[in-house]
Amino acid sequence: MYTVKSRLKEQASLKNKKAAIIGVGALGSVTAQHLLRLGIGELRLIDRDIVELTNLGRQVLYTEADAHSRLPKAIAAQKRLQAINSSVRISAHVQDANPATIEELVKGCDLILDGTDNMRTRFLINDVSVKLNIPWIYGGAVASRGVVACFLPGRTPCLRCMFHEPDELHGQTCDTIGVLGPLVHIVGSYQVLLAYHLLTGNEEACLSSLKHIDLWHHDVDELPRVFHPSCPCCQKGKYHFLDENIQESLIVQLCGRNSIQITPQQPVHLSFDVWMKRWKQLGEAKQTAYYVQLYYDGYRIVVFRDGRLLLEGVNNPEQAKQLYAKLIGA
């Protein structure tokens, strides 16, 4: 029986827990709010992007003021959440979760929550989860369909046991078909329910099958999970996505945006003053606490402290490479 006494005991244990949320967009907004209000001890908010007006239909942490100020999502989310519960330790990381950064970003956490929009990053989370023995909770939402599952290293099959490669060649993304707003809340809330069980010692409740939700048709299915005997990750200890040797800058087209992000092979620490001096000779340049932006040849270009470049108005990777080489260097 669930009693007030058991609830108080669970709340006390939550105050000592740390969770990292990778991607503070639609799902990340929901999971962050719920975990904060439940009384978790520490939240790490990890997101590479900036708030846009087009986000506001489904990303409930943000306002028009955030979009007009072009705040990084991690920073805007931190400010909003801290105003709700100032007793929770919240850190904002305006970074890309990639093979060079993810271990440091999640080190020491009790749980990782997936708020991403692509399978390749989820396979990377799966690798770091198994390597560092940190549970993670998968959540996905597109159109009216959602998926949720909890992965516990050593106790459940890992993501690679179920899906051997990050197949994304299905043409169904938030760019092409969108997502039903209420679905985001259902998937995110289910993620937090699993997180609550896990962080308060009820691991047995997290061992169930992967759930597939079709909200439009009021349908919930369960997909069974079994350990794959030759899984390269959880059975053989090979972390292909985490150990990936990036031979060139990582180029990613951002979901729902006419934008491309370019991440250098290794994070760097840029002096914004230096970039302001260079870029103000090329066009309208502006420096904020989080990035330097330039309006150049019809594009909006943003450089972050770790050397990431965000190019708005570009959807061609080759064109993005040319701009990167011209404005940053080879």
C-alpha atoms as a printed R data frame, in Angstrom:
    type eleno elety resid chain resno      x       y       z
1   ATOM     1    CA   MET     A     1  0.000   0.000   0.000
2   ATOM     2    CA   TYR     A     2  1.240   3.467  -0.933
3   ATOM     3    CA   THR     A     3  1.184   5.583   2.254
4   ATOM     4    CA   VAL     A     4  2.239   9.038   3.375
5   ATOM     5    CA   LYS     A     5  5.072   7.430   5.336
6   ATOM     6    CA   SER     A     6  6.414   5.618   2.257
7   ATOM     7    CA   ARG     A     7  6.081   8.807   0.204
8   ATOM     8    CA   LEU     A     8  8.145  10.779   2.735
9   ATOM     9    CA   LYS     A     9 10.800   8.070   2.745
10  ATOM    10    CA   GLU     A    10 10.987   8.149  -1.055
11  ATOM    11    CA   GLN     A    11 11.253  11.943  -1.101
12  ATOM    12    CA   ALA     A    12 14.126  11.800   1.384
13  ATOM    13    CA   SER     A    13 16.011   9.343  -0.826
14  ATOM    14    CA   LEU     A    14 15.386  11.457  -3.957
15  ATOM    15    CA   LYS     A    15 17.196  14.425  -2.399
16  ATOM    16    CA   ASN     A    16 20.456  12.493  -2.699
17  ATOM    17    CA   LYS     A    17 20.014  11.595  -6.374
18  ATOM    18    CA   LYS     A    18 21.469  13.182  -9.509
19  ATOM    19    CA   ALA     A    19 19.974  12.930 -12.983
20  ATOM    20    CA   ALA     A    20 21.266  14.145 -16.341
21  ATOM    21    CA   ILE     A    21 18.763  15.102 -19.036
22  ATOM    22    CA   ILE     A    22 20.264  15.034 -22.526
23  ATOM    23    CA   GLY     A    23 18.129  17.264 -24.713
24  ATOM    24    CA   VAL     A    24 15.910  19.846 -23.023
25  ATOM    25    CA   GLY     A    25 13.380  20.186 -25.813
26  ATOM    26    CA   ALA     A    26  9.880  18.717 -25.793
27  ATOM    27    CA   LEU     A    27 10.465  15.568 -23.721
28  ATOM    28    CA   GLY     A    28 13.243  17.175 -21.685
29  ATOM    29    CA   SER     A    29 10.935  20.025 -20.665
30  ATOM    30    CA   VAL     A    30  8.421  17.557 -19.268
31  ATOM    31    CA   THR     A    31 10.899  15.283 -17.493
32  ATOM    32    CA   ALA     A    32 12.834  18.180 -15.966
33  ATOM    33    CA   GLN     A    33  9.721  19.786 -14.484
34  ATOM    34    CA   HIS     A    34  8.395  16.570 -12.990
35  ATOM    35    CA   LEU     A    35 11.724  15.532 -11.470
36  ATOM    36    CA   LEU     A    36 12.178  19.012 -10.029
37  ATOM    37    CA   ARG     A    37  8.725  19.026  -8.445
38  ATOM    38    CA   LEU     A    38  9.261  15.518  -7.074
39  ATOM    39    CA   GLY     A    39 12.275  16.871  -5.197
40  ATOM    40    CA   ILE     A    40 15.317  15.321  -6.860
41  ATOM    41    CA   GLY     A    41 18.615  16.572  -5.452
42  ATOM    42    CA   GLU     A    42 20.421  17.579  -8.651
43  ATOM    43    CA   LEU     A    43 19.600  18.052 -12.333
44  ATOM    44    CA   ARG     A    44 22.103  18.426 -15.149
45  ATOM    45    CA   LEU     A    45 20.537  20.017 -18.213
46  ATOM    46    CA   ILE     A    46 22.446  19.276 -21.420
47  ATOM    47    CA   ASP     A    47 21.370  20.883 -24.683
48  ATOM    48    CA   ARG     A    48 23.174  22.319 -27.680
49  ATOM    49    CA   ASP     A    49 20.399  24.490 -29.088
50  ATOM    50    CA   ILE     A    50 18.772  27.924 -28.767
51  ATOM    51    CA   VAL     A    51 15.083  28.653 -28.052
52  ATOM    52    CA   GLU     A    52 13.046  29.407 -31.195
53  ATOM    53    CA   LEU     A    53  9.456  30.599 -31.535
54  ATOM    54    CA   THR     A    54  8.644  27.352 -33.365
55  ATOM    55    CA   ASN     A    55  9.545  25.411 -30.192
56  ATOM    56    CA   LEU     A    56  6.796  26.925 -28.054
57  ATOM    57    CA   GLY     A    57  3.972  24.650 -29.214
58  ATOM    58    CA   ARG     A    58  5.465  21.632 -27.458
59  ATOM    59    CA   GLN     A    59  8.467  22.713 -25.359
60  ATOM    60    CA   VAL     A    60  6.699  23.864 -22.226
61  ATOM    61    CA   LEU     A    61  9.628  25.355 -20.300
62  ATOM    62    CA   TYR     A    62 10.056  28.276 -22.692
63  ATOM    63    CA   THR     A    63  8.400  31.610 -23.440
64  ATOM    64    CA   GLU     A    64  8.326  34.133 -26.263
65  ATOM    65    CA   ALA     A    65 10.781  36.238 -24.264
66  ATOM    66    CA   ASP     A    66 13.266  33.342 -24.272
67  ATOM    67    CA   ALA     A    67 12.897  33.018 -28.050
68  ATOM    68    CA   HIS     A    68 13.259  36.751 -28.703
69  ATOM    69    CA   SER     A    69 16.344  36.816 -26.464
70  ATOM    70    CA   ARG     A    70 17.642  33.720 -28.287
71  ATOM    71    CA   LEU     A    71 18.646  32.094 -25.024
72  ATOM    72    CA   PRO     A    72 20.294  28.666 -25.084
73  ATOM    73    CA   LYS     A    73 17.696  26.102 -24.009
74  ATOM    74    CA   ALA     A    74 19.787  24.813 -21.116
75  ATOM    75    CA   ILE     A    75 20.108  28.342 -19.691
76  ATOM    76    CA   ALA     A    76 16.431  29.246 -20.182
77  ATOM    77    CA   ALA     A    77 15.358  25.923 -18.643
78  ATOM    78    CA   GLN     A    78 17.670  26.399 -15.665
79  ATOM    79    CA   LYS     A    79 16.220  29.858 -14.942
80  ATOM    80    CA   ARG     A    80 12.629  28.647 -15.183
81  ATOM    81    CA   LEU     A    81 13.204  25.570 -13.058
82  ATOM    82    CA   GLN     A    82 15.201  27.397 -10.403
83  ATOM    83    CA   ALA     A    83 12.261  29.784  -9.983
84  ATOM    84    CA   ILE     A    84 10.001  26.772  -9.299
85  ATOM    85    CA   ASN     A    85 12.218  25.015  -6.760
86  ATOM    86    CA   SER     A    86 15.374  26.795  -5.657
87  ATOM    87    CA   SER     A    87 16.425  23.933  -3.367
88  ATOM    88    CA   VAL     A    88 17.327  21.677  -6.326
89  ATOM    89    CA   ARG     A    89 20.880  22.028  -7.656
90  ATOM    90    CA   ILE     A    90 20.588  22.710 -11.380
91  ATOM    91    CA   SER     A    91 23.512  23.003 -13.768
92  ATOM    92    CA   ALA     A    92 23.172  24.092 -17.394
93  ATOM    93    CA   HIS     A    93 25.524  22.726 -20.048
94  ATOM    94    CA   VAL     A    94 25.288  24.445 -23.427
95  ATOM    95    CA   GLN     A    95 27.068  21.552 -25.128
96  ATOM    96    CA   ASP     A    96 26.618  18.848 -27.685
97  ATOM    97    CA   ALA     A    97 26.539  15.310 -26.268
98  ATOM    98    CA   ASN     A    98 29.042  13.527 -28.508
99  ATOM    99    CA   PRO     A    99 31.832  10.938 -28.092
100 ATOM   100    CA   ALA     A   100 34.271  13.597 -26.872
101 ATOM   101    CA   THR     A   101 31.970  15.128 -24.224
102 ATOM   102    CA   ILE     A   102 29.355  12.699 -22.976
103 ATOM   103    CA   GLU     A   103 31.359  10.817 -20.337
104 ATOM   104    CA   GLU     A   104 32.260  14.014 -18.506
105 ATOM   105    CA   LEU     A   105 28.704  15.341 -18.820
106 ATOM   106    CA   VAL     A   106 27.074  12.334 -17.115
107 ATOM   107    CA   LYS     A   107 29.856  11.247 -14.739
108 ATOM   108    CA   GLY     A   108 28.609  10.746 -11.180
109 ATOM   109    CA   CYS     A   109 24.905  10.732 -12.098
110 ATOM   110    CA   ASP     A   110 22.455   8.097 -10.894
111 ATOM   111    CA   LEU     A   111 20.350   8.243 -14.050
112 ATOM   112    CA   ILE     A   112 20.349   9.559 -17.631
113 ATOM   113    CA   LEU     A   113 17.086  10.634 -19.271
114 ATOM   114    CA   ASP     A   114 16.819  10.721 -23.045
115 ATOM   115    CA   GLY     A   115 15.302  13.906 -24.450
116 ATOM   116    CA   THR     A   116 17.033  13.670 -27.814
117 ATOM   117    CA   ASP     A   117 15.584  13.546 -31.311
118 ATOM   118    CA   ASN     A   118 17.870  11.061 -33.043
119 ATOM   119    CA   MET     A   119 18.850   7.414 -32.691
120 ATOM   120    CA   ARG     A   120 22.587   7.899 -33.080
121 ATOM   121    CA   THR     A   121 22.749   9.939 -29.870
122 ATOM   122    CA   ARG     A   122 20.656   7.285 -28.116
123 ATOM   123    CA   PHE     A   123 23.168   4.611 -29.128
124 ATOM   124    CA   LEU     A   124 25.875   6.863 -27.701
125 ATOM   125    CA   ILE     A   125 23.895   7.174 -24.439
126 ATOM   126    CA   ASN     A   126 23.537   3.389 -24.415
127 ATOM   127    CA   ASP     A   127 27.314   2.957 -24.709
128 ATOM   128    CA   VAL     A   128 28.117   5.364 -21.880
129 ATOM   129    CA   SER     A   129 25.363   3.821 -19.757
130 ATOM   130    CA   VAL     A   130 26.876   0.341 -19.995
131 ATOM   131    CA   LYS     A   131 30.462   1.562 -19.646
132 ATOM   132    CA   LEU     A   132 29.820   3.737 -16.561
133 ATOM   133    CA   ASN     A   133 27.035   1.512 -15.142
134 ATOM   134    CA   ILE     A   134 24.464   4.325 -15.173
135 ATOM   135    CA   PRO     A   135 20.816   3.411 -15.953
136 ATOM   136    CA   TRP     A   136 19.057   5.399 -18.667
137 ATOM   137    CA   ILE     A   137 15.472   5.888 -19.780
138 ATOM   138    CA   TYR     A   138 14.688   6.005 -23.481
139 ATOM   139    CA   GLY     A   139 11.844   8.169 -24.713
140 ATOM   140    CA   GLY     A   140 10.768   9.015 -28.231
141 ATOM   141    CA   ALA     A   141  7.788  10.805 -29.771
142 ATOM   142    CA   VAL     A   142  6.870  11.452 -33.399
143 ATOM   143    CA   ALA     A   143  3.440  12.052 -34.946
144 ATOM   144    CA   SER     A   144  1.048  10.218 -32.563
145 ATOM   145    CA   ARG     A   145  3.468   7.408 -31.655
146 ATOM   146    CA   GLY     A   146  5.770   7.168 -28.680
147 ATOM   147    CA   VAL     A   147  8.189   4.687 -27.132
148 ATOM   148    CA   VAL     A   148  9.489   4.359 -23.561
149 ATOM   149    CA   ALA     A   149 11.913   1.918 -21.944
150 ATOM   150    CA   CYS     A   150 14.271   1.767 -18.989
151 ATOM   151    CA   PHE     A   151 17.722   0.242 -19.513
152 ATOM   152    CA   LEU     A   152 19.576  -1.033 -16.447
153 ATOM   153    CA   PRO     A   153 23.125  -2.250 -17.154
154 ATOM   154    CA   GLY     A   154 23.412  -5.916 -16.264
155 ATOM   155    CA   ARG     A   155 19.705  -6.358 -15.508
156 ATOM   156    CA   THR     A   156 17.990  -5.593 -18.804
157 ATOM   157    CA   PRO     A   157 19.044  -6.040 -22.421
158 ATOM   158    CA   CYS     A   158 20.645  -2.864 -23.754
159 ATOM   159    CA   LEU     A   159 19.461  -0.837 -26.728
160 ATOM   160    CA   ARG     A   160 21.834  -2.663 -29.097
161 ATOM   161    CA   CYS     A   161 20.305  -5.993 -28.108
162 ATOM   162    CA   MET     A   162 17.061  -4.706 -29.611
163 ATOM   163    CA   PHE     A   163 18.264  -2.491 -32.460
164 ATOM   164    CA   HIS     A   164 21.682  -3.337 -33.827
165 ATOM   165    CA   GLU     A   165 22.210  -0.083 -35.741
166 ATOM   166    CA   PRO     A   166 20.675   3.421 -35.498
167 ATOM   167    CA   ASP     A   167 18.428   3.115 -38.559
168 ATOM   168    CA   GLU     A   168 16.924   6.546 -39.256
169 ATOM   169    CA   LEU     A   169 16.088   6.089 -42.942
170 ATOM   170    CA   HIS     A   170 12.331   6.057 -42.421
171 ATOM   171    CA   GLY     A   171 11.493   9.630 -43.483
172 ATOM   172    CA   GLN     A   172  9.393  10.232 -40.367
173 ATOM   173    CA   THR     A   173 10.843  12.994 -38.227
174 ATOM   174    CA   CYS     A   174  9.549  16.092 -36.495
175 ATOM   175    CA   ASP     A   175 10.624  17.929 -39.674
176 ATOM   176    CA   THR     A   176  8.402  15.901 -41.977
177 ATOM   177    CA   ILE     A   177  5.356  14.875 -39.939
178 ATOM   178    CA   GLY     A   178  5.553  16.735 -36.617
179 ATOM   179    CA   VAL     A   179  4.444  15.467 -33.213
180 ATOM   180    CA   LEU     A   180  1.144  15.532 -31.316
181 ATOM   181    CA   GLY     A   181  1.574  17.842 -28.313
182 ATOM   182    CA   PRO     A   182 -0.208  15.700 -25.677
183 ATOM   183    CA   LEU     A   183  1.932  12.697 -26.676
184 ATOM   184    CA   VAL     A   184  5.027  14.521 -25.460
185 ATOM   185    CA   HIS     A   185  3.520  14.848 -21.974
186 ATOM   186    CA   ILE     A   186  2.460  11.209 -21.849
187 ATOM   187    CA   VAL     A   187  5.861   9.859 -22.935
188 ATOM   188    CA   GLY     A   188  7.764  12.294 -20.700
189 ATOM   189    CA   SER     A   189  5.553  11.533 -17.717
190 ATOM   190    CA   TYR     A   190  6.048   7.805 -18.205
191 ATOM   191    CA   GLN     A   191  9.797   8.362 -18.327
192 ATOM   192    CA   VAL     A   192  9.591  10.165 -14.979
193 ATOM   193    CA   LEU     A   193  7.435   7.414 -13.464
194 ATOM   194    CA   LEU     A   194 10.173   4.917 -14.324
195 ATOM   195    CA   ALA     A   195 12.794   7.348 -13.014
196 ATOM   196    CA   TYR     A   196 10.912   7.678  -9.729
197 ATOM   197    CA   HIS     A   197 10.740   3.902  -9.301
198 ATOM   198    CA   LEU     A   198 14.412   3.521 -10.104
199 ATOM   199    CA   LEU     A   199 15.723   6.355  -7.946
200 ATOM   200    CA   THR     A   200 13.703   5.246  -4.914
201 ATOM   201    CA   GLY     A   201 14.938   1.648  -5.022
202 ATOM   202    CA   ASN     A   202 12.120  -0.080  -6.884
203 ATOM   203    CA   GLU     A   203 14.152  -1.461  -9.798
204 ATOM   204    CA   GLU     A   204 11.726  -4.357 -10.357
205 ATOM   205    CA   ALA     A   205  9.164  -1.895 -11.734
206 ATOM   206    CA   CYS     A   206 11.656  -0.857 -14.412
207 ATOM   207    CA   LEU     A   207 12.303  -4.281 -15.925
208 ATOM   208    CA   SER     A   208  9.204  -4.382 -18.125
209 ATOM   209    CA   SER     A   209  9.198  -4.507 -21.913
210 ATOM   210    CA   LEU     A   210  9.600  -1.512 -24.202
211 ATOM   211    CA   LYS     A   211  6.247   0.246 -24.438
212 ATOM   212    CA   HIS     A   212  4.921   1.511 -27.759
213 ATOM   213    CA   ILE     A   213  2.109   4.055 -27.533
214 ATOM   214    CA   ASP     A   214 -0.193   5.081 -30.377
215 ATOM   215    CA   LEU     A   215 -2.047   7.953 -28.786
216 ATOM   216    CA   TRP     A   216 -4.331   8.679 -31.726
217 ATOM   217    CA   HIS     A   217 -5.730   5.142 -31.637
218 ATOM   218    CA   HIS     A   218 -5.595   4.802 -27.812
219 ATOM   219    CA   ASP     A   219 -3.330   1.798 -28.171
220 ATOM   220    CA   VAL     A   220 -0.412   0.591 -26.008
221 ATOM   221    CA   ASP     A   221  1.740  -2.393 -27.012
222 ATOM   222    CA   GLU     A   222  4.683  -4.015 -25.276
223 ATOM   223    CA   LEU     A   223  7.710  -5.237 -27.184
224 ATOM   224    CA   PRO     A   224  9.580  -8.051 -25.405
225 ATOM   225    CA   ARG     A   225 13.281  -7.623 -24.657
226 ATOM   226    CA   VAL     A   226 15.876 -10.378 -24.556
227 ATOM   227    CA   PHE     A   227 19.636 -10.303 -24.205
228 ATOM   228    CA   HIS     A   228 21.354 -10.781 -27.552
229 ATOM   229    CA   PRO     A   229 24.225 -13.240 -26.940
230 ATOM   230    CA   SER     A   230 26.525 -11.471 -29.394
231 ATOM   231    CA   CYS     A   231 25.593  -7.879 -28.507
232 ATOM   232    CA   PRO     A   232 28.808  -5.889 -29.001
233 ATOM   233    CA   CYS     A   233 27.925  -3.475 -26.209
234 ATOM   234    CA   CYS     A   234 26.523  -5.207 -23.114
235 ATOM   235    CA   GLN     A   235 27.925  -8.682 -23.876
236 ATOM   236    CA   LYS     A   236 31.327  -7.915 -25.405
237 ATOM   237    CA   GLY     A   237 32.112  -4.536 -23.868
238 ATOM   238    CA   LYS     A   238 32.727  -2.780 -27.172
239 ATOM   239    CA   TYR     A   239 31.530   0.811 -27.256
240 ATOM   240    CA   HIS     A   240 31.523   1.582 -30.958
241 ATOM   241    CA   PHE     A   241 29.584   4.832 -30.703
242 ATOM   242    CA   LEU     A   242 31.442   6.120 -27.657
243 ATOM   243    CA   ASP     A   243 34.860   5.223 -29.078
244 ATOM   244    CA   GLU     A   244 34.027   6.522 -32.528
245 ATOM   245    CA   ASN     A   245 37.037   8.219 -34.060
246 ATOM   246    CA   ILE     A   246 35.640  11.359 -35.623
247 ATOM   247    CA   GLN     A   247 37.934  12.006 -38.561
248 ATOM   248    CA   GLU     A   248 36.285  15.280 -39.444
249 ATOM   249    CA   SER     A   249 33.962  17.809 -37.897
250 ATOM   250    CA   LEU     A   250 30.565  16.350 -36.984
251 ATOM   251    CA   ILE     A   251 27.788  17.813 -39.154
252 ATOM   252    CA   VAL     A   252 24.182  17.486 -37.960
253 ATOM   253    CA   GLN     A   253 20.981  18.855 -39.477
254 ATOM   254    CA   LEU     A   254 18.811  20.046 -36.588
255 ATOM   255    CA   CYS     A   255 15.298  18.652 -36.300
256 ATOM   256    CA   GLY     A   256 12.539  21.137 -37.155
257 ATOM   257    CA   ARG     A   257 14.981  23.805 -38.289
258 ATOM   258    CA   ASN     A   258 16.545  25.003 -41.522
259 ATOM   259    CA   SER     A   259 19.860  24.817 -39.685
260 ATOM   260    CA   ILE     A   260 23.056  22.805 -39.517
261 ATOM   261    CA   GLN     A   261 25.389  22.367 -36.560
262 ATOM   262    CA   ILE     A   262 29.095  21.693 -37.021
263 ATOM   263    CA   THR     A   263 31.077  20.364 -34.066
264 ATOM   264    CA   PRO     A   264 34.899  20.278 -34.170
265 ATOM   265    CA   GLN     A   265 36.732  16.996 -33.614
266 ATOM   266    CA   GLN     A   266 37.745  18.060 -30.106
267 ATOM   267    CA   PRO     A   267 36.104  20.726 -27.904
268 ATOM   268    CA   VAL     A   268 37.990  24.010 -27.790
269 ATOM   269    CA   HIS     A   269 37.636  27.084 -25.597
270 ATOM   270    CA   LEU     A   270 37.109  30.200 -27.657
271 ATOM   271    CA   SER     A   271 37.683  33.796 -26.660
272 ATOM   272    CA   PHE     A   272 34.509  35.648 -27.613
273 ATOM   273    CA   ASP     A   273 36.389  38.962 -27.709
274 ATOM   274    CA   VAL     A   274 38.657  37.580 -30.430
275 ATOM   275    CA   TRP     A   275 35.723  36.402 -32.532
276 ATOM   276    CA   MET     A   276 33.910  39.698 -32.117
277 ATOM   277    CA   LYS     A   277 36.940  41.568 -33.501
278 ATOM   278    CA   ARG     A   278 37.084  39.236 -36.493
279 ATOM   279    CA   TRP     A   279 33.406  38.972 -37.256
280 ATOM   280    CA   LYS     A   280 32.352  42.586 -36.855
281 ATOM   281    CA   GLN     A   281 34.371  43.273 -40.003
282 ATOM   282    CA   LEU     A   282 32.188  40.833 -41.933
283 ATOM   283    CA   GLY     A   283 28.693  41.926 -40.899
284 ATOM   284    CA   GLU     A   284 26.379  42.606 -37.980
285 ATOM   285    CA   ALA     A   285 27.940  40.837 -34.997
286 ATOM   286    CA   LYS     A   286 26.701  40.491 -31.414
287 ATOM   287    CA   GLN     A   287 28.251  38.972 -28.303
288 ATOM   288    CA   THR     A   288 26.243  37.412 -25.475
289 ATOM   289    CA   ALA     A   289 27.310  35.527 -22.364
290 ATOM   290    CA   TYR     A   290 26.808  32.236 -24.221
291 ATOM   291    CA   TYR     A   291 27.777  32.771 -27.864
292 ATOM   292    CA   VAL     A   292 28.802  35.206 -30.607
293 ATOM   293    CA   GLN     A   293 26.474  35.613 -33.575
294 ATOM   294    CA   LEU     A   294 27.008  37.029 -37.028
295 ATOM   295    CA   TYR     A   295 24.567  37.936 -39.793
296 ATOM   296    CA   TYR     A   296 26.531  37.158 -42.924
297 ATOM   297    CA   ASP     A   297 25.427  36.859 -46.545
298 ATOM   298    CA   GLY     A   298 21.814  36.143 -45.529
299 ATOM   299    CA   TYR     A   299 22.711  33.571 -42.850
300 ATOM   300    CA   ARG     A   300 22.669  33.753 -39.069
301 ATOM   301    CA   ILE     A   301 25.811  32.140 -37.716
302 ATOM   302    CA   VAL     A   302 26.419  31.365 -34.051
303 ATOM   303    CA   VAL     A   303 29.663  30.164 -32.469
304 ATOM   304    CA   PHE     A   304 29.699  28.702 -28.938
305 ATOM   305    CA   ARG     A   305 32.610  28.536 -26.509
306 ATOM   306    CA   ASP     A   306 33.334  24.903 -27.348
307 ATOM   307    CA   GLY     A   307 33.834  25.754 -31.038
308 ATOM   308    CA   ARG     A   308 30.443  24.518 -32.248
309 ATOM   309    CA   LEU     A   309 29.010  26.490 -35.117
310 ATOM   310    CA   LEU     A   310 25.265  26.817 -35.740
311 ATOM   311    CA   LEU     A   311 24.331  27.938 -39.249
312 ATOM   312    CA   GLU     A   312 20.725  29.069 -39.705
313 ATOM   313    CA   GLY     A   313 19.320  29.247 -43.201
314 ATOM   314    CA   VAL     A   314 21.534  26.386 -44.423
315 ATOM   315    CA   ASN     A   315 20.322  22.857 -45.213
316 ATOM   316    CA   ASN     A   316 23.150  21.666 -47.442
317 ATOM   317    CA   PRO     A   317 26.073  19.998 -45.597
318 ATOM   318    CA   GLU     A   318 28.597  20.915 -48.316
319 ATOM   319    CA   GLN     A   319 27.530  24.548 -48.169
320 ATOM   320    CA   ALA     A   320 27.821  24.394 -44.367
321 ATOM   321    CA   LYS     A   321 31.368  23.001 -44.650
322 ATOM   322    CA   GLN     A   322 32.353  25.848 -46.948
323 ATOM   323    CA   LEU     A   323 30.995  28.470 -44.558
324 ATOM   324    CA   TYR     A   324 32.730  26.764 -41.633
325 ATOM   325    CA   ALA     A   325 36.072  26.764 -43.438
326 ATOM   326    CA   LYS     A   326 35.637  30.387 -44.464
327 ATOM   327    CA   LEU     A   327 34.619  31.742 -41.064
328 ATOM   328    CA   ILE     A   328 36.343  29.386 -38.598
329 ATOM   329    CA   GLY     A   329 39.065  27.576 -40.506
330 ATOM   330    CA   ALA     A   330 39.688  24.109 -41.866
